[in-house]
mmCIF file of C-alpha atoms and ligand atoms in Angstrom:
data_model
loop_
_atom_site.group_PDB
_atom_site.id
_atom_site.type_symbol
_atom_site.label_atom_id
_atom_site.label_comp_id
_atom_site.label_asym_id
_atom_site.label_seq_id
_atom_site.Cartn_x
_atom_site.Cartn_y
_atom_site.Cartn_z
ATOM 1 C CA MET M 84 90.682 3.294 61.443
ATOM 2 C CA THR M 85 87.855 1.707 63.203
ATOM 3 C CA ALA M 86 84.506 1.396 61.558
ATOM 4 C CA ALA M 87 81.558 3.453 62.823
ATOM 5 C CA PRO M 88 79.541 1.242 65.498
ATOM 6 C CA VAL M 89 76.229 2.551 63.879
ATOM 7 C CA LEU M 90 75.627 3.351 60.200
ATOM 8 C CA THR M 91 72.775 5.437 59.034
ATOM 9 C CA GLU M 92 71.409 5.323 55.483
ATOM 10 C CA VAL M 93 69.023 8.036 54.350
ATOM 11 C CA ARG M 94 66.377 6.777 51.856
ATOM 12 C CA ASP M 95 63.484 8.561 50.344
ATOM 13 C CA GLY M 96 61.272 9.123 53.373
ATOM 14 C CA TYR M 97 62.888 6.738 55.725
ATOM 15 C CA ARG M 98 66.178 5.722 57.299
ATOM 16 C CA VAL M 99 67.986 2.596 57.749
ATOM 17 C CA VAL M 100 70.144 2.416 60.928
ATOM 18 C CA THR M 101 72.418 -0.580 61.169
ATOM 19 C CA LEU M 102 74.302 -1.799 64.168
ATOM 20 C CA ASN M 103 77.781 -2.326 62.930
ATOM 21 C CA ARG M 104 80.172 -4.490 65.052
ATOM 22 C CA PRO M 105 79.742 -7.734 63.039
ATOM 23 C CA ASP M 106 82.728 -9.552 64.541
ATOM 24 C CA ARG M 107 81.104 -9.388 67.914
ATOM 25 C CA LEU M 108 77.553 -9.886 66.616
ATOM 26 C CA ASN M 109 76.909 -6.145 67.043
ATOM 27 C CA ALA M 110 77.230 -6.333 70.899
ATOM 28 C CA PHE M 111 77.203 -2.980 72.596
ATOM 29 C CA GLY M 112 80.716 -1.850 72.927
ATOM 30 C CA GLU M 113 82.375 1.577 73.768
ATOM 31 C CA GLY M 114 80.484 4.238 71.655
ATOM 32 C CA MET M 115 77.694 2.139 70.349
ATOM 33 C CA HIS M 116 75.019 3.248 72.771
ATOM 34 C CA GLY M 117 75.679 6.806 72.196
ATOM 35 C CA ALA M 118 75.920 6.350 68.366
ATOM 36 C CA LEU M 119 72.582 4.464 68.276
ATOM 37 C CA LEU M 120 70.930 7.288 70.412
ATOM 38 C CA ALA M 121 72.445 10.048 68.149
ATOM 39 C CA ALA M 122 71.138 8.051 65.144
ATOM 40 C CA LEU M 123 67.658 7.998 66.453
ATOM 41 C CA THR M 124 67.753 11.506 67.662
ATOM 42 C CA GLU M 125 68.767 12.628 64.211
ATOM 43 C CA ALA M 126 66.012 10.680 62.609
ATOM 44 C CA GLU M 127 63.642 12.392 64.922
ATOM 45 C CA ALA M 128 64.881 15.815 64.043
ATOM 46 C CA ASP M 129 64.498 15.079 60.278
ATOM 47 C CA ARG M 130 60.834 15.820 59.393
ATOM 48 C CA GLY M 131 61.249 14.135 56.173
ATOM 49 C CA CYS M 132 61.917 10.798 58.009
ATOM 50 C CA ARG M 133 58.853 9.094 58.314
ATOM 51 C CA ALA M 134 60.004 5.544 59.201
ATOM 52 C CA LEU M 135 62.918 3.911 60.439
ATOM 53 C CA ILE M 136 64.411 0.328 59.908
ATOM 54 C CA LEU M 137 66.693 -1.026 62.637
ATOM 55 C CA THR M 138 68.910 -3.914 61.685
ATOM 56 C CA GLY M 139 72.383 -5.463 62.143
ATOM 57 C CA ALA M 140 75.471 -5.995 60.143
ATOM 58 C CA GLY M 141 76.786 -9.634 59.367
ATOM 59 C CA ARG M 142 75.184 -12.613 60.749
ATOM 60 C CA GLY M 143 73.840 -11.229 64.063
ATOM 61 C CA PHE M 144 71.299 -8.552 65.018
ATOM 62 C CA CYS M 145 72.747 -7.652 68.299
ATOM 63 C CA ALA M 146 74.327 -9.816 71.197
ATOM 64 C CA GLY M 147 73.513 -7.263 73.842
ATOM 65 C CA GLN M 148 76.232 -5.879 76.150
ATOM 66 C CA ASP M 149 79.780 -6.555 75.014
ATOM 67 C CA LEU M 150 80.826 -8.920 77.666
ATOM 68 C CA SER M 151 84.587 -8.196 76.998
ATOM 69 C CA ASP M 152 84.365 -4.566 78.083
ATOM 70 C CA GLY M 153 86.239 -5.290 81.151
ATOM 71 C CA VAL M 154 83.254 -4.363 83.650
ATOM 72 C CA ALA M 155 83.077 -7.914 85.031
ATOM 73 C CA THR M 156 86.861 -8.003 85.679
ATOM 74 C CA ALA M 157 87.749 -9.833 88.881
ATOM 75 C CA GLY M 158 88.514 -7.706 91.934
ATOM 76 C CA GLN M 159 86.149 -4.754 90.527
ATOM 77 C CA ILE M 160 82.679 -4.192 91.826
ATOM 78 C CA PRO M 161 80.597 -3.124 88.766
ATOM 79 C CA LYS M 162 77.984 -0.495 89.040
ATOM 80 C CA LEU M 163 75.602 -1.839 86.350
ATOM 81 C CA GLU M 164 72.652 0.640 87.474
ATOM 82 C CA GLU M 165 74.785 3.415 86.150
ATOM 83 C CA THR M 166 75.242 1.883 82.633
ATOM 84 C CA ILE M 167 71.707 0.896 82.548
ATOM 85 C CA GLU M 168 70.606 4.504 83.403
ATOM 86 C CA ARG M 169 73.139 6.478 81.341
ATOM 87 C CA LEU M 170 73.455 4.080 78.354
ATOM 88 C CA TYR M 171 70.441 1.753 77.772
ATOM 89 C CA ASN M 172 67.344 3.564 79.283
ATOM 90 C CA PRO M 173 67.741 6.664 77.011
ATOM 91 C CA ILE M 174 67.717 4.303 74.010
ATOM 92 C CA VAL M 175 64.717 2.451 74.978
ATOM 93 C CA ARG M 176 62.860 5.798 75.884
ATOM 94 C CA LYS M 177 63.963 7.391 72.446
ATOM 95 C CA LEU M 178 62.646 4.432 70.569
ATOM 96 C CA ARG M 179 59.261 4.507 72.380
ATOM 97 C CA ASP M 180 58.989 8.329 71.836
ATOM 98 C CA LEU M 181 59.966 8.469 68.214
ATOM 99 C CA PRO M 182 56.905 9.906 66.130
ATOM 100 C CA LEU M 183 57.364 7.489 63.320
ATOM 101 C CA PRO M 184 57.075 3.596 63.018
ATOM 102 C CA VAL M 185 60.156 1.712 63.646
ATOM 103 C CA ILE M 186 60.772 -1.614 62.050
ATOM 104 C CA ALA M 187 63.194 -4.051 63.564
ATOM 105 C CA ALA M 188 64.716 -6.227 60.859
ATOM 106 C CA VAL M 189 66.255 -9.009 62.973
ATOM 107 C CA ASN M 190 68.638 -10.573 60.542
ATOM 108 C CA GLY M 191 70.198 -13.011 63.069
ATOM 109 C CA VAL M 192 70.647 -13.808 66.775
ATOM 110 C CA ALA M 193 69.276 -11.131 69.068
ATOM 111 C CA ALA M 194 70.577 -11.806 72.639
ATOM 112 C CA GLY M 195 70.290 -10.031 76.032
ATOM 113 C CA ALA M 196 69.662 -6.276 75.639
ATOM 114 C CA GLY M 197 69.712 -7.080 71.819
ATOM 115 C CA ALA M 198 66.556 -9.083 72.052
ATOM 116 C CA ASN M 199 64.695 -6.560 73.957
ATOM 117 C CA LEU M 200 65.743 -3.610 71.832
ATOM 118 C CA ALA M 201 64.137 -5.476 68.892
ATOM 119 C CA PHE M 202 61.011 -6.297 70.838
ATOM 120 C CA GLY M 203 60.693 -2.484 71.681
ATOM 121 C CA CYS M 204 60.338 -1.681 68.078
ATOM 122 C CA ASP M 205 56.889 -1.052 66.606
ATOM 123 C CA ILE M 206 57.005 -3.878 63.892
ATOM 124 C CA VAL M 207 59.453 -6.718 64.360
ATOM 125 C CA LEU M 208 60.254 -8.677 61.299
ATOM 126 C CA ALA M 209 62.767 -11.649 61.748
ATOM 127 C CA ALA M 210 64.592 -13.900 59.262
ATOM 128 C CA ARG M 211 63.606 -17.630 59.907
ATOM 129 C CA SER M 212 67.110 -18.352 61.047
ATOM 130 C CA ALA M 213 67.142 -15.648 63.656
ATOM 131 C CA LYS M 214 66.533 -16.573 67.288
ATOM 132 C CA PHE M 215 65.882 -14.574 70.458
ATOM 133 C CA VAL M 216 67.680 -15.339 73.716
ATOM 134 C CA GLN M 217 67.025 -13.766 77.065
ATOM 135 C CA SER M 218 70.737 -14.438 77.919
ATOM 136 C CA PHE M 219 70.675 -12.533 81.262
ATOM 137 C CA ALA M 220 69.942 -15.646 83.524
ATOM 138 C CA LYS M 221 73.004 -17.374 82.062
ATOM 139 C CA ILE M 222 75.250 -14.703 83.552
ATOM 140 C CA GLY M 223 73.402 -13.785 86.738
ATOM 141 C CA LEU M 224 71.651 -10.606 85.268
ATOM 142 C CA VAL M 225 68.009 -9.487 85.046
ATOM 143 C CA PRO M 226 66.321 -8.692 81.682
ATOM 144 C CA ASP M 227 66.876 -5.019 80.798
ATOM 145 C CA CYS M 228 66.316 -2.741 77.895
ATOM 146 C CA GLY M 229 62.605 -2.904 78.884
ATOM 147 C CA GLY M 230 62.514 -6.655 78.875
ATOM 148 C CA SER M 231 61.027 -7.266 82.121
ATOM 149 C CA TRP M 232 58.078 -4.983 81.263
ATOM 150 C CA LEU M 233 57.609 -6.232 77.669
ATOM 151 C CA LEU M 234 57.994 -9.986 77.915
ATOM 152 C CA PRO M 235 54.849 -10.473 80.072
ATOM 153 C CA ARG M 236 52.922 -8.074 77.971
ATOM 154 C CA LEU M 237 53.993 -9.815 74.762
ATOM 155 C CA ALA M 238 54.155 -13.400 75.864
ATOM 156 C CA GLY M 239 52.075 -13.734 78.893
ATOM 157 C CA ARG M 240 53.273 -14.799 82.283
ATOM 158 C CA ALA M 241 54.137 -18.529 81.900
ATOM 159 C CA ARG M 242 56.330 -17.784 78.676
ATOM 160 C CA ALA M 243 57.820 -14.656 80.033
ATOM 161 C CA ARG M 244 59.093 -16.534 82.999
ATOM 162 C CA GLY M 245 60.134 -19.523 80.963
ATOM 163 C CA LEU M 246 62.100 -17.347 78.558
ATOM 164 C CA ALA M 247 63.695 -15.112 81.261
ATOM 165 C CA LEU M 248 64.485 -17.963 83.735
ATOM 166 C CA LEU M 249 65.789 -20.676 81.161
ATOM 167 C CA ALA M 250 67.301 -18.196 78.739
ATOM 168 C CA GLU M 251 66.967 -20.794 75.952
ATOM 169 C CA PRO M 252 66.946 -19.508 72.402
ATOM 170 C CA LEU M 253 63.336 -18.844 70.936
ATOM 171 C CA ALA M 254 63.265 -19.498 67.227
ATOM 172 C CA ALA M 255 61.782 -16.737 64.925
ATOM 173 C CA GLU M 256 58.918 -18.854 63.945
ATOM 174 C CA GLN M 257 58.028 -19.631 67.431
ATOM 175 C CA ALA M 258 58.270 -16.013 68.406
ATOM 176 C CA GLU M 259 55.833 -15.245 65.650
ATOM 177 C CA THR M 260 53.504 -18.012 66.745
ATOM 178 C CA TRP M 261 53.613 -16.805 70.404
ATOM 179 C CA GLY M 262 52.932 -13.246 69.280
ATOM 180 C CA LEU M 263 56.265 -11.579 70.184
ATOM 181 C CA ILE M 264 57.039 -10.415 66.798
ATOM 182 C CA TRP M 265 55.075 -9.341 63.598
ATOM 183 C CA LYS M 266 56.337 -11.892 61.109
ATOM 184 C CA ALA M 267 59.079 -14.637 60.525
ATOM 185 C CA LEU M 268 60.372 -14.488 56.847
ATOM 186 C CA ASP M 269 62.664 -16.341 54.666
ATOM 187 C CA ASP M 270 66.196 -14.856 55.222
ATOM 188 C CA ALA M 271 66.395 -13.652 51.685
ATOM 189 C CA ALA M 272 63.006 -11.805 51.975
ATOM 190 C CA LEU M 273 63.905 -10.085 55.249
ATOM 191 C CA MET M 274 65.355 -6.624 53.986
ATOM 192 C CA GLY M 275 62.894 -6.533 50.907
ATOM 193 C CA GLU M 276 59.950 -6.583 53.210
ATOM 194 C CA ALA M 277 61.280 -4.243 55.667
ATOM 195 C CA HIS M 278 62.060 -1.648 52.887
ATOM 196 C CA ARG M 279 58.572 -2.322 51.527
ATOM 197 C CA LEU M 280 57.038 -1.531 54.664
ATOM 198 C CA ALA M 281 59.269 1.429 55.548
ATOM 199 C CA ALA M 282 58.312 2.888 51.945
ATOM 200 C CA HIS M 283 54.604 2.341 52.668
ATOM 201 C CA PHE M 284 54.991 4.109 56.022
ATOM 202 C CA ALA M 285 56.913 7.024 54.352
ATOM 203 C CA ALA M 286 53.549 7.814 52.456
ATOM 204 C CA GLN M 287 51.255 7.448 55.359
ATOM 205 C CA PRO M 288 49.843 10.069 57.812
ATOM 206 C CA THR M 289 52.788 10.066 59.947
ATOM 207 C CA ALA M 290 51.533 12.320 62.618
ATOM 208 C CA GLY M 291 48.369 10.238 63.062
ATOM 209 C CA LEU M 292 50.574 6.971 63.161
ATOM 210 C CA ALA M 293 52.635 8.746 66.012
ATOM 211 C CA LEU M 294 49.409 9.258 67.968
ATOM 212 C CA ILE M 295 48.469 5.712 67.435
ATOM 213 C CA LYS M 296 51.703 4.622 68.982
ATOM 214 C CA ARG M 297 51.107 7.009 71.887
ATOM 215 C CA ALA M 298 47.651 5.626 72.492
ATOM 216 C CA LEU M 299 48.735 2.039 72.524
ATOM 217 C CA ASP M 300 51.567 2.921 74.885
ATOM 218 C CA GLU M 301 49.287 4.628 77.307
ATOM 219 C CA ALA M 302 46.761 1.866 77.232
ATOM 220 C CA GLU M 303 49.435 -0.469 78.763
ATOM 221 C CA VAL M 304 49.025 1.570 82.153
ATOM 222 C CA ASN M 305 45.490 3.101 81.883
ATOM 223 C CA ASP M 306 42.160 1.761 82.939
ATOM 224 C CA LEU M 307 39.360 1.955 80.534
ATOM 225 C CA ASP M 308 38.058 5.283 81.817
ATOM 226 C CA ARG M 309 41.326 6.942 81.625
ATOM 227 C CA GLN M 310 41.981 5.479 78.214
ATOM 228 C CA LEU M 311 38.568 6.781 76.748
ATOM 229 C CA ASP M 312 39.634 10.177 78.002
ATOM 230 C CA ARG M 313 43.016 9.754 76.230
ATOM 231 C CA GLU M 314 41.280 8.508 72.935
ATOM 232 C CA ARG M 315 39.032 11.584 73.040
ATOM 233 C CA ASP M 316 42.197 13.877 73.350
ATOM 234 C CA LEU M 317 44.414 12.103 70.835
ATOM 235 C CA GLN M 318 41.471 11.994 68.262
ATOM 236 C CA GLY M 319 41.106 15.782 68.781
ATOM 237 C CA GLU M 320 44.790 15.972 67.930
ATOM 238 C CA ALA M 321 44.631 13.677 64.928
ATOM 239 C CA GLY M 322 41.651 15.685 63.571
ATOM 240 C CA ARG M 323 43.549 18.811 63.512
ATOM 241 C CA THR M 324 46.325 17.365 61.320
ATOM 242 C CA PRO M 325 46.210 18.347 57.409
ATOM 243 C CA ASP M 326 46.483 14.477 56.856
ATOM 244 C CA TYR M 327 43.043 13.866 58.233
ATOM 245 C CA MET M 328 41.331 16.499 55.921
ATOM 246 C CA GLU M 329 43.363 14.967 52.950
ATOM 247 C CA GLY M 330 42.460 11.373 53.898
ATOM 248 C CA VAL M 331 38.803 12.316 53.706
ATOM 249 C CA ALA M 332 39.019 14.427 50.565
ATOM 250 C CA ALA M 333 40.863 11.577 48.812
ATOM 251 C CA PHE M 334 38.285 9.116 50.168
ATOM 252 C CA PHE M 335 35.309 11.099 48.520
ATOM 253 C CA GLU M 336 37.340 12.085 45.407
ATOM 254 C CA LYS M 337 38.157 8.221 44.733
ATOM 255 C CA ARG M 338 41.946 8.964 44.452
ATOM 256 C CA PRO M 339 44.966 8.008 46.429
ATOM 257 C CA PRO M 340 45.678 10.358 49.440
ATOM 258 C CA ARG M 341 48.858 12.542 49.298
ATOM 259 C CA PHE M 342 49.799 12.609 53.131
ATOM 260 C CA THR M 343 52.333 15.352 54.144
ATOM 261 C CA GLY M 344 53.224 13.211 57.185
ATOM 262 C CA ARG M 345 55.050 15.153 59.891
ATOM 263 C CA ALA M 346 53.970 18.678 58.550
HETATM 264 O O1 LIG J 690 77.095 -5.025 81.477
HETATM 265 C C1 LIG J 690 76.274 -4.143 81.594
HETATM 266 O O2 LIG J 690 76.406 -2.915 81.356
HETATM 267 C C2 LIG J 690 74.740 -4.507 81.841
HETATM 268 C C3 LIG J 690 73.953 -4.678 80.739
HETATM 269 C C4 LIG J 690 73.534 -5.877 80.345
HETATM 270 C C5 LIG J 690 72.916 -5.934 79.164
HETATM 271 C C6 LIG J 690 72.951 -7.416 78.448
HETATM 272 O O3 LIG J 690 72.788 -7.448 77.208
HETATM 273 S S1 LIG J 690 73.477 -8.783 79.368
HETATM 274 C C7 LIG J 690 73.676 -9.960 78.120
HETATM 275 C C8 LIG J 690 74.895 -9.997 77.248
HETATM 276 N N1 LIG J 690 74.884 -10.904 76.106
HETATM 277 C C9 LIG J 690 75.033 -12.156 76.254
HETATM 278 O O4 LIG J 690 75.202 -12.787 77.399
HETATM 279 C C10 LIG J 690 75.053 -13.027 75.072
HETATM 280 C C11 LIG J 690 76.521 -13.610 74.815
HETATM 281 N N2 LIG J 690 76.576 -14.188 73.500
HETATM 282 C C12 LIG J 690 76.151 -15.388 73.385
HETATM 283 O O5 LIG J 690 75.299 -16.069 74.082
HETATM 284 C C13 LIG J 690 76.263 -16.145 71.981
HETATM 285 O O6 LIG J 690 77.309 -15.345 71.503
HETATM 286 C C14 LIG J 690 74.904 -16.006 71.133
HETATM 287 C C15 LIG J 690 74.037 -16.761 71.676
HETATM 288 C C16 LIG J 690 74.539 -14.431 71.059
HETATM 289 C C17 LIG J 690 75.352 -16.180 69.621
HETATM 290 O O7 LIG J 690 76.066 -17.677 69.677
HETATM 291 P P1 LIG J 690 76.802 -18.088 68.267
HETATM 292 O O8 LIG J 690 77.320 -19.614 68.722
HETATM 293 O O9 LIG J 690 76.031 -17.939 67.144
HETATM 294 O O10 LIG J 690 78.162 -17.113 68.224
HETATM 295 P P2 LIG J 690 79.425 -17.061 69.105
HETATM 296 O O11 LIG J 690 80.429 -17.976 68.384
HETATM 297 O O12 LIG J 690 79.068 -17.298 70.542
HETATM 298 O O13 LIG J 690 79.860 -15.523 69.105
HETATM 299 C C18 LIG J 690 80.597 -15.056 67.791
HETATM 300 C C19 LIG J 690 81.600 -14.101 68.262
HETATM 301 O O14 LIG J 690 80.955 -12.971 68.821
HETATM 302 C C20 LIG J 690 82.369 -14.648 69.508
HETATM 303 O O15 LIG J 690 83.893 -14.149 69.207
HETATM 304 P P3 LIG J 690 85.052 -14.951 68.624
HETATM 305 O O16 LIG J 690 84.975 -16.251 69.603
HETATM 306 O O17 LIG J 690 84.551 -15.323 67.340
HETATM 307 O O18 LIG J 690 86.079 -14.042 68.852
HETATM 308 C C21 LIG J 690 81.816 -14.178 70.707
HETATM 309 O O19 LIG J 690 82.685 -14.253 71.688
HETATM 310 C C22 LIG J 690 81.404 -12.916 70.231
HETATM 311 N N3 LIG J 690 80.251 -12.419 71.053
HETATM 312 C C23 LIG J 690 79.033 -12.725 71.095
HETATM 313 N N4 LIG J 690 78.296 -12.233 71.926
HETATM 314 C C24 LIG J 690 79.001 -11.403 72.603
HETATM 315 C C25 LIG J 690 80.279 -11.591 72.047
HETATM 316 N N5 LIG J 690 81.524 -10.709 72.450
HETATM 317 C C26 LIG J 690 81.249 -9.863 73.483
HETATM 318 N N6 LIG J 690 79.973 -9.764 74.054
HETATM 319 C C27 LIG J 690 78.985 -10.421 73.615
HETATM 320 N N7 LIG J 690 77.829 -10.199 74.235
#
């Protein structure tokens, strides 16, 4: 029996989604794109799920597309645009739209689509031994999974071009120094910190956090005037959540807040 390509563990208030093809460094093979999208969609539908950890089984996080899938077989003309539209883009859009914080726990190498999948998460933690590789240039492809959009915004023009054109591995610590990820951690500390953050988020005002995500995403394309309008509207929405009332009440009553999250 073949193992499920994606595993989901339901914890108290959050979920852990694990890419599970360790013998291929969790490269995206047959069935894995759909399984990941389904895991994210199920997390979204579960109102008790208030944070998500995305990680990889074994020594890698994700090596991008499985290159042994036969698509590049001599004599065939691949239509990669179809794969991207059908398999990758829905995952990237779903990750962006999830109304809860997504923590990438990058346990090992993240290459190609795997690197950009990680960069698309809200909080990126990486083991010190992990590295990020924009492998695309090595095989004549273009950064996908949102990479061409994310890289210049995360790293700036010069570093984005260096990373994408040279396809050299970027060590986790360098990625932290350059602002591509939140934190590089000792390998043994990675999952503990990911669970600590997820448990923290599971007790926070989730609807408000989702509005923060939306505000920051929209700011990437808005000018200041448009963004001020959006802040007005999003703040209006946030102010109508029960968690806003609870947060203010807890402040004045000098007690910890009891947020209901996605209620
Ligand atoms: O095709 C489309 O649909 C378009 C979409 C494209 C999206 C993309 O992601 S394109 C980019 C695809 N990914 C790559 O090009 C990365 C290829 N892998 C590597 O460069 C290296 O494996 C790593 C830098 C990721 C890690 O190197 P290392 O030395 O730590 O491990 P390794 O020995 O190279 O790999 C271990 C095993 O995993 C090995 O198998 P083996 O020899 O033990 O049987 C290797 O072949 C396999 N593996 C690693 N990456 C892939 C893979 N098998 C299939 N596809 C992979 N992407």
